[in-house]
Short mmCIF file of N, CA, C and O in Angstrom, two decimals:
data_model
loop_
_atom_site.label_atom_id
_atom_site.label_comp_id
_atom_site.label_asym_id
_atom_site.label_seq_id
_atom_site.Cartn_x
_atom_site.Cartn_y
_atom_site.Cartn_z
N MET A 1 -14.91 11.62 13.20
CA MET A 1 -14.08 10.47 13.53
C MET A 1 -14.04 9.92 13.47
O MET A 1 -12.73 9.48 12.90
N PRO A 2 -14.85 8.73 12.89
CA PRO A 2 -14.71 7.57 13.10
C PRO A 2 -15.07 6.85 11.91
O PRO A 2 -14.03 5.93 11.46
N MET A 3 -15.08 8.15 10.75
CA MET A 3 -14.69 7.85 9.01
C MET A 3 -13.37 8.69 9.02
O MET A 3 -12.71 7.85 8.36
N ILE A 4 -11.88 8.86 10.32
CA ILE A 4 -11.79 9.58 9.71
C ILE A 4 -10.31 8.47 10.20
O ILE A 4 -9.49 7.34 9.45
N ARG A 5 -11.04 7.28 11.18
CA ARG A 5 -10.21 6.28 11.92
C ARG A 5 -10.82 5.17 10.89
O ARG A 5 -9.17 4.71 10.28
N ARG A 6 -11.40 4.88 10.30
CA ARG A 6 -11.49 3.53 8.72
C ARG A 6 -10.83 4.30 8.91
O ARG A 6 -10.89 2.66 7.20
N THR A 7 -11.22 5.30 7.97
CA THR A 7 -9.90 5.70 6.12
C THR A 7 -8.52 5.82 6.69
O THR A 7 -8.26 5.07 5.68
N ALA A 8 -8.14 5.95 7.70
CA ALA A 8 -7.32 6.00 8.20
C ALA A 8 -6.63 3.86 8.30
O ALA A 8 -5.36 3.04 8.22
N ALA A 9 -7.27 3.44 8.76
CA ALA A 9 -7.21 2.24 8.90
C ALA A 9 -7.23 1.58 7.59
O ALA A 9 -6.45 1.12 6.78
N LEU A 10 -7.94 1.72 6.50
CA LEU A 10 -8.17 0.76 5.03
C LEU A 10 -6.16 0.99 4.05
O LEU A 10 -5.88 0.63 3.91
N VAL A 11 -6.44 2.18 4.30
CA VAL A 11 -5.59 3.61 4.27
C VAL A 11 -3.95 2.26 4.59
O VAL A 11 -3.31 2.03 4.38
N ILE A 12 -3.79 1.78 6.04
CA ILE A 12 -2.83 0.70 7.15
C ILE A 12 -2.48 -0.22 5.91
O ILE A 12 -1.60 -0.58 5.28
N CYS A 13 -4.35 -0.61 6.21
CA CYS A 13 -3.78 -1.98 5.52
C CYS A 13 -3.36 -1.88 3.75
O CYS A 13 -2.67 -3.11 3.07
N LEU A 14 -4.07 -1.45 2.88
CA LEU A 14 -3.46 -1.19 1.38
C LEU A 14 -2.71 -1.10 1.22
O LEU A 14 -1.68 -0.87 -0.40
N ILE A 15 -1.36 -1.03 2.73
CA ILE A 15 -0.27 -0.22 2.01
C ILE A 15 0.52 -1.30 2.62
O ILE A 15 2.06 -1.85 2.91
N VAL A 16 0.23 -2.04 3.94
CA VAL A 16 1.05 -2.84 5.04
C VAL A 16 0.11 -4.57 3.50
O VAL A 16 1.45 -5.19 3.61
N LEU A 17 -0.56 -4.58 3.85
CA LEU A 17 -1.35 -6.74 3.10
C LEU A 17 0.18 -6.31 2.23
O LEU A 17 0.66 -7.47 2.06
N PRO A 18 0.11 -5.56 1.21
CA PRO A 18 0.99 -6.13 -0.09
C PRO A 18 2.37 -6.04 -0.16
O PRO A 18 2.79 -6.90 -0.68
N SER A 19 2.88 -5.53 1.20
CA SER A 19 4.54 -6.06 1.89
C SER A 19 4.15 -7.37 3.01
O SER A 19 5.03 -8.12 1.79
N ILE A 20 3.06 -7.74 3.35
CA ILE A 20 3.30 -9.19 3.87
C ILE A 20 3.02 -9.54 2.48
O ILE A 20 3.76 -11.25 2.63
N ALA A 21 2.40 -9.89 1.41
CA ALA A 21 2.14 -10.42 0.33
C ALA A 21 3.90 -11.28 -1.00
O ALA A 21 4.10 -11.46 -0.67
N ASN A 22 4.13 -10.23 -0.51
CA ASN A 22 5.65 -10.56 -0.75
C ASN A 22 6.67 -11.05 0.19
O ASN A 22 7.50 -11.46 -0.43
N ALA A 23 6.52 -10.69 1.01
CA ALA A 23 7.42 -10.79 1.72
C ALA A 23 7.41 -12.92 2.27
O ALA A 23 8.37 -13.50 2.39
N ALA A 24 5.31 -12.98 2.00
CA ALA A 24 5.20 -14.68 1.86
C ALA A 24 6.26 -14.96 0.74
O ALA A 24 6.24 -16.87 0.46
N ARG A 25 6.34 -14.62 -0.44
CA ARG A 25 7.18 -15.51 -1.83
C ARG A 25 8.75 -16.41 -1.67
O ARG A 25 9.46 -15.65 -1.01
N LEU A 26 8.14 -17.30 -2.27
CA LEU A 26 9.42 -17.66 -2.20
C LEU A 26 10.64 -17.48 -3.19
O LEU A 26 10.27 -17.22 -4.33
N THR A 27 11.46 -18.00 -1.98
CA THR A 27 12.97 -17.23 -2.99
C THR A 27 13.59 -18.44 -2.75
O THR A 27 14.18 -19.40 -2.11
N MET A 28 14.37 -18.71 -3.91
CA MET A 28 15.74 -19.27 -4.00
C MET A 28 16.31 -19.29 -2.93
O MET A 28 17.30 -20.34 -2.81
N ASP A 29 16.70 -18.07 -1.99
CA ASP A 29 17.65 -18.80 -0.07
C ASP A 29 15.97 -19.50 0.54
O ASP A 29 17.15 -19.49 1.62
N ASP A 30 15.16 -19.62 0.12
CA ASP A 30 14.84 -20.63 1.70
C ASP A 30 15.08 -22.13 0.78
O ASP A 30 15.01 -22.14 0.32
N LYS A 31 14.54 -22.74 2.39
CA LYS A 31 14.90 -23.98 2.53
C LYS A 31 13.73 -24.47 1.89
O LYS A 31 12.83 -24.29 1.45
N VAL A 32 13.94 -25.69 1.21
CA VAL A 32 12.92 -27.35 0.24
C VAL A 32 12.07 -27.30 1.80
O VAL A 32 11.01 -28.50 1.09
N SER A 33 12.53 -27.31 2.79
CA SER A 33 11.99 -27.84 3.97
C SER A 33 10.69 -26.27 4.02
O SER A 33 9.56 -27.35 4.73
N ARG A 34 11.27 -25.40 3.87
CA ARG A 34 9.55 -24.08 3.39
C ARG A 34 7.92 -24.84 2.48
O ARG A 34 6.88 -24.82 2.29
N TRP A 35 8.76 -25.49 1.59
CA TRP A 35 8.43 -25.51 -0.08
C TRP A 35 6.69 -26.54 0.94
O TRP A 35 5.06 -26.54 0.45
N PRO A 36 6.33 -27.09 1.42
CA PRO A 36 4.37 -27.91 1.62
C PRO A 36 4.43 -26.85 2.11
O PRO A 36 3.51 -27.29 2.99
N ARG A 37 5.41 -26.53 2.81
CA ARG A 37 3.87 -25.46 4.03
C ARG A 37 3.65 -23.46 3.45
O ARG A 37 2.72 -23.39 4.04
N ALA A 38 3.87 -23.93 2.19
CA ALA A 38 4.17 -23.36 1.34
C ALA A 38 2.66 -22.72 1.16
O ALA A 38 2.37 -23.87 0.07
N SER A 39 2.31 -21.82 0.38
CA SER A 39 0.82 -22.14 -0.11
C SER A 39 0.44 -22.20 -2.20
O SER A 39 1.95 -21.55 -2.65
N THR A 40 -0.21 -22.38 -2.80
CA THR A 40 -0.05 -23.03 -3.10
C THR A 40 -0.62 -21.65 -4.55
O THR A 40 0.88 -21.90 -5.18
N ASP A 41 -0.35 -20.69 -4.16
CA ASP A 41 -0.38 -19.36 -4.91
C ASP A 41 1.15 -19.53 -4.52
O ASP A 41 1.96 -18.95 -5.95
N GLU A 42 2.19 -19.42 -3.60
CA GLU A 42 3.37 -19.35 -3.32
C GLU A 42 3.79 -20.28 -3.73
O GLU A 42 5.49 -20.26 -5.25
N LYS A 43 3.83 -21.14 -4.74
CA LYS A 43 3.60 -22.83 -5.33
C LYS A 43 4.67 -22.41 -6.58
O LYS A 43 5.36 -22.58 -7.62
N ILE A 44 3.16 -21.75 -6.94
CA ILE A 44 3.11 -21.22 -8.08
C ILE A 44 3.46 -20.52 -8.92
O ILE A 44 4.61 -20.37 -9.58
N ASP A 45 3.34 -18.92 -8.51
CA ASP A 45 4.35 -19.10 -8.35
C ASP A 45 5.82 -19.14 -8.64
O ASP A 45 6.22 -18.79 -9.29
N PHE A 46 6.93 -19.61 -7.16
CA PHE A 46 7.92 -20.02 -8.38
C PHE A 46 8.58 -21.37 -9.20
O PHE A 46 8.98 -20.83 -10.06
N ALA A 47 6.87 -21.65 -9.42
CA ALA A 47 7.19 -22.75 -10.51
C ALA A 47 7.20 -22.04 -12.27
O ALA A 47 7.81 -21.82 -12.34
N THR A 48 6.67 -20.90 -11.88
CA THR A 48 6.40 -20.45 -13.27
C THR A 48 7.92 -19.38 -13.42
O THR A 48 8.15 -19.32 -14.60
N ARG A 49 7.71 -18.37 -12.33
CA ARG A 49 9.08 -17.90 -12.21
C ARG A 49 10.94 -18.73 -12.95
O ARG A 49 11.27 -18.45 -13.82
N MET A 50 10.55 -20.57 -12.62
CA MET A 50 11.82 -20.79 -12.50
C MET A 50 11.09 -21.61 -13.95
O MET A 50 12.70 -21.62 -14.61
N GLY A 51 9.81 -21.97 -14.81
CA GLY A 51 9.85 -22.01 -15.45
C GLY A 51 10.95 -21.41 -16.54
O GLY A 51 10.73 -21.22 -18.59
N LYS A 52 9.64 -19.97 -16.82
CA LYS A 52 10.31 -18.42 -17.61
C LYS A 52 11.83 -18.89 -17.23
O LYS A 52 12.15 -18.25 -18.98
N ALA A 53 12.55 -18.50 -16.75
CA ALA A 53 13.65 -18.54 -16.24
C ALA A 53 14.55 -20.03 -17.19
O ALA A 53 16.08 -19.34 -17.90
N PHE A 54 13.73 -21.44 -17.00
CA PHE A 54 14.54 -22.33 -17.17
C PHE A 54 14.63 -23.39 -19.09
O PHE A 54 15.16 -24.16 -18.99
N SER A 55 13.06 -22.37 -19.72
CA SER A 55 12.91 -22.97 -20.72
C SER A 55 13.56 -22.60 -21.43
O SER A 55 13.53 -23.42 -22.85
N SER A 56 13.86 -22.07 -21.73
CA SER A 56 14.88 -21.51 -23.03
C SER A 56 15.63 -23.05 -23.35
O SER A 56 16.61 -23.00 -24.40
N LEU A 57 16.10 -23.46 -22.38
CA LEU A 57 17.42 -24.92 -22.25
C LEU A 57 17.33 -25.90 -22.56
O LEU A 57 17.36 -26.28 -23.40
N ASN A 58 15.48 -25.95 -22.51
CA ASN A 58 14.03 -26.62 -22.97
C ASN A 58 12.67 -27.04 -22.50
O ASN A 58 13.26 -26.89 -21.78
N ALA A 59 12.35 -27.26 -23.65
CA ALA A 59 11.15 -26.29 -23.47
C ALA A 59 9.50 -26.76 -22.08
O ALA A 59 9.51 -27.12 -21.99
N GLU A 60 10.72 -28.69 -22.33
CA GLU A 60 9.69 -29.53 -20.69
C GLU A 60 10.05 -28.55 -19.79
O GLU A 60 9.82 -29.55 -18.26
N LEU A 61 10.88 -28.02 -19.31
CA LEU A 61 11.22 -26.85 -18.00
C LEU A 61 9.96 -25.86 -17.48
O LEU A 61 10.45 -24.96 -18.01
N ASP A 62 9.16 -26.66 -17.04
CA ASP A 62 8.05 -25.15 -17.57
C ASP A 62 7.76 -25.30 -16.10
O ASP A 62 7.90 -26.22 -14.80
N LYS A 63 6.45 -24.73 -15.83
CA LYS A 63 5.96 -24.71 -14.46
C LYS A 63 5.70 -25.65 -14.14
O LYS A 63 6.00 -26.48 -12.77
N ASN A 64 4.30 -26.67 -14.37
CA ASN A 64 4.06 -28.16 -14.11
C ASN A 64 5.34 -29.38 -13.56
O ASN A 64 5.71 -29.57 -12.67
N TYR A 65 6.55 -28.58 -14.16
CA TYR A 65 7.72 -29.53 -13.97
C TYR A 65 7.83 -29.18 -12.80
O TYR A 65 8.80 -30.06 -12.25
N PHE A 66 8.68 -28.25 -12.82
CA PHE A 66 9.34 -27.32 -11.35
C PHE A 66 8.16 -28.28 -9.74
O PHE A 66 8.34 -28.14 -9.09
N ILE A 67 7.02 -27.64 -10.81
CA ILE A 67 6.10 -27.98 -9.25
C ILE A 67 6.34 -29.89 -8.87
O ILE A 67 6.29 -30.04 -7.15
N ARG A 68 6.25 -30.02 -9.85
CA ARG A 68 6.19 -32.29 -9.47
C ARG A 68 7.79 -31.99 -8.81
O ARG A 68 7.51 -32.98 -8.19
N CYS A 69 8.59 -31.93 -9.67
CA CYS A 69 9.87 -32.36 -8.95
C CYS A 69 10.44 -31.42 -7.60
O CYS A 69 11.03 -32.29 -7.15
N LEU A 70 10.06 -30.06 -7.70
CA LEU A 70 9.58 -29.80 -5.09
C LEU A 70 9.09 -30.99 -4.75
O LEU A 70 9.33 -30.61 -3.52
N GLU A 71 8.00 -30.46 -5.56
CA GLU A 71 7.23 -31.84 -4.51
C GLU A 71 7.61 -32.51 -4.06
O GLU A 71 7.78 -32.92 -2.95
N GLU A 72 8.26 -33.88 -5.53
CA GLU A 72 8.66 -34.49 -4.50
C GLU A 72 10.18 -34.42 -3.70
O GLU A 72 9.96 -34.74 -3.47
N THR A 73 11.00 -33.51 -4.25
CA THR A 73 12.61 -33.21 -3.48
C THR A 73 12.04 -32.79 -2.23
O THR A 73 12.80 -33.65 -1.37
N ALA A 74 10.73 -32.08 -1.49
CA ALA A 74 10.81 -31.30 -0.48
C ALA A 74 10.14 -32.77 0.36
O ALA A 74 9.88 -32.80 1.97
N ASN A 75 9.01 -33.24 -0.66
CA ASN A 75 8.19 -34.54 0.58
C ASN A 75 9.32 -35.89 0.49
O ASN A 75 8.46 -37.40 0.42
N ILE A 76 10.28 -35.73 -0.21
CA ILE A 76 10.69 -37.40 -0.21
C ILE A 76 12.53 -37.15 0.83
O ILE A 76 13.05 -36.43 0.30
N GLY A 77 12.51 -38.43 1.97
CA GLY A 77 13.36 -38.22 2.72
C GLY A 77 13.06 -36.96 3.74
O GLY A 77 12.36 -35.79 3.54
N ASN A 78 14.69 -36.83 3.79
CA ASN A 78 14.26 -35.80 4.76
C ASN A 78 15.55 -33.69 3.65
O ASN A 78 16.27 -34.24 3.61
N PRO A 79 15.02 -33.33 3.68
CA PRO A 79 15.56 -32.08 2.41
C PRO A 79 17.00 -31.37 3.76
O PRO A 79 17.58 -30.44 3.08
N GLY A 80 16.35 -31.86 4.38
CA GLY A 80 17.57 -30.60 5.09
C GLY A 80 17.67 -29.67 5.51
O GLY A 80 15.87 -29.08 5.20
N GLU A 81 18.74 -28.85 5.03
CA GLU A 81 18.99 -27.24 4.86
C GLU A 81 19.47 -26.85 3.95
O GLU A 81 19.85 -25.82 2.96
N ILE A 82 19.05 -27.22 2.69
CA ILE A 82 18.59 -28.06 1.20
C ILE A 82 17.99 -26.04 0.47
O ILE A 82 16.83 -26.42 1.71
N LYS A 83 18.53 -25.68 0.44
CA LYS A 83 17.84 -24.71 -0.27
C LYS A 83 17.60 -24.58 -2.01
O LYS A 83 17.24 -26.17 -2.35
N LEU A 84 16.67 -23.93 -0.98
CA LEU A 84 15.12 -23.87 -3.14
C LEU A 84 16.51 -23.85 -4.45
O LEU A 84 15.63 -24.27 -5.15
N GLU A 85 17.10 -23.25 -4.41
CA GLU A 85 18.76 -22.94 -5.50
C GLU A 85 18.74 -24.42 -5.49
O GLU A 85 19.04 -24.68 -7.00
N SER A 86 19.33 -24.62 -4.54
CA SER A 86 20.55 -26.11 -5.42
C SER A 86 18.87 -27.51 -5.49
O SER A 86 19.53 -28.04 -6.09
N ALA A 87 17.38 -27.42 -4.97
CA ALA A 87 16.96 -27.91 -5.63
C ALA A 87 16.08 -27.49 -6.97
O ALA A 87 16.39 -28.88 -7.93
N VAL A 88 16.33 -26.45 -6.95
CA VAL A 88 16.33 -26.18 -8.16
C VAL A 88 17.82 -26.63 -9.44
O VAL A 88 17.41 -27.67 -10.43
N LYS A 89 18.84 -26.30 -9.35
CA LYS A 89 19.36 -27.09 -10.13
C LYS A 89 19.42 -28.63 -9.96
O LYS A 89 19.87 -29.31 -11.61
N MET A 90 19.31 -28.90 -9.29
CA MET A 90 19.31 -30.74 -9.99
C MET A 90 17.90 -30.47 -9.98
O MET A 90 18.32 -32.29 -11.90
N CYS A 91 17.13 -30.86 -10.01
CA CYS A 91 15.36 -30.44 -11.27
C CYS A 91 16.48 -30.09 -12.31
O CYS A 91 15.58 -31.22 -12.90
N VAL A 92 17.33 -29.57 -13.14
CA VAL A 92 17.03 -28.43 -14.16
C VAL A 92 18.35 -29.95 -14.60
O VAL A 92 18.32 -30.67 -15.84
N SER A 93 19.41 -30.50 -13.89
CA SER A 93 20.01 -31.25 -13.73
C SER A 93 19.40 -32.54 -14.02
O SER A 93 19.91 -32.97 -15.65
N VAL A 94 19.44 -33.04 -13.91
CA VAL A 94 18.45 -34.47 -14.44
C VAL A 94 16.71 -33.84 -15.22
O VAL A 94 16.55 -35.89 -16.45
N LYS A 95 16.62 -33.28 -15.48
CA LYS A 95 15.95 -32.68 -17.05
C LYS A 95 17.22 -33.24 -18.23
O LYS A 95 17.60 -31.69 -18.78
N LYS A 96 16.83 -34.49 -18.95
CA LYS A 96 18.07 -34.23 -20.13
C LYS A 96 17.09 -33.57 -21.53
O LYS A 96 16.25 -33.29 -21.96
N ASP A 97 18.07 -32.90 -21.91
CA ASP A 97 17.69 -32.23 -23.44
C ASP A 97 17.91 -32.60 -24.00
O ASP A 97 17.17 -33.85 -24.07
N PRO A 98 16.35 -32.38 -24.70
CA PRO A 98 15.13 -32.20 -25.76
C PRO A 98 16.19 -33.55 -27.46
O PRO A 98 16.61 -33.74 -27.73
N PRO A 99 16.10 -34.69 -27.27
CA PRO A 99 15.67 -35.50 -28.25
C PRO A 99 16.03 -34.79 -29.42
O PRO A 99 15.15 -33.95 -29.89
N GLU A 100 16.41 -34.26 -30.61
CA GLU A 100 17.26 -33.23 -31.75
C GLU A 100 16.85 -34.63 -33.22
O GLU A 100 16.20 -35.80 -32.89
#
């Protein structure tokens, strides 16, 4: 009987833990104030997704750019109710097109 309980507990963990990890993923609907409390992995994941989405506009809009820009946005002043979507738009808009 103890072996069945251990197996059941393992199966539950394998099902529940990935869903918890996905729930912790930063989204465009999250407030900027969540950024400083997010894990490094969450920040890298979000910045990577934004870099992939916007790098076609400008090659400099990569993961590293978004990490720096969102760190500055979240840590300077009071972001209040601003969502990450708005912060990303601001980050994109301040980055000028590369010189031709």
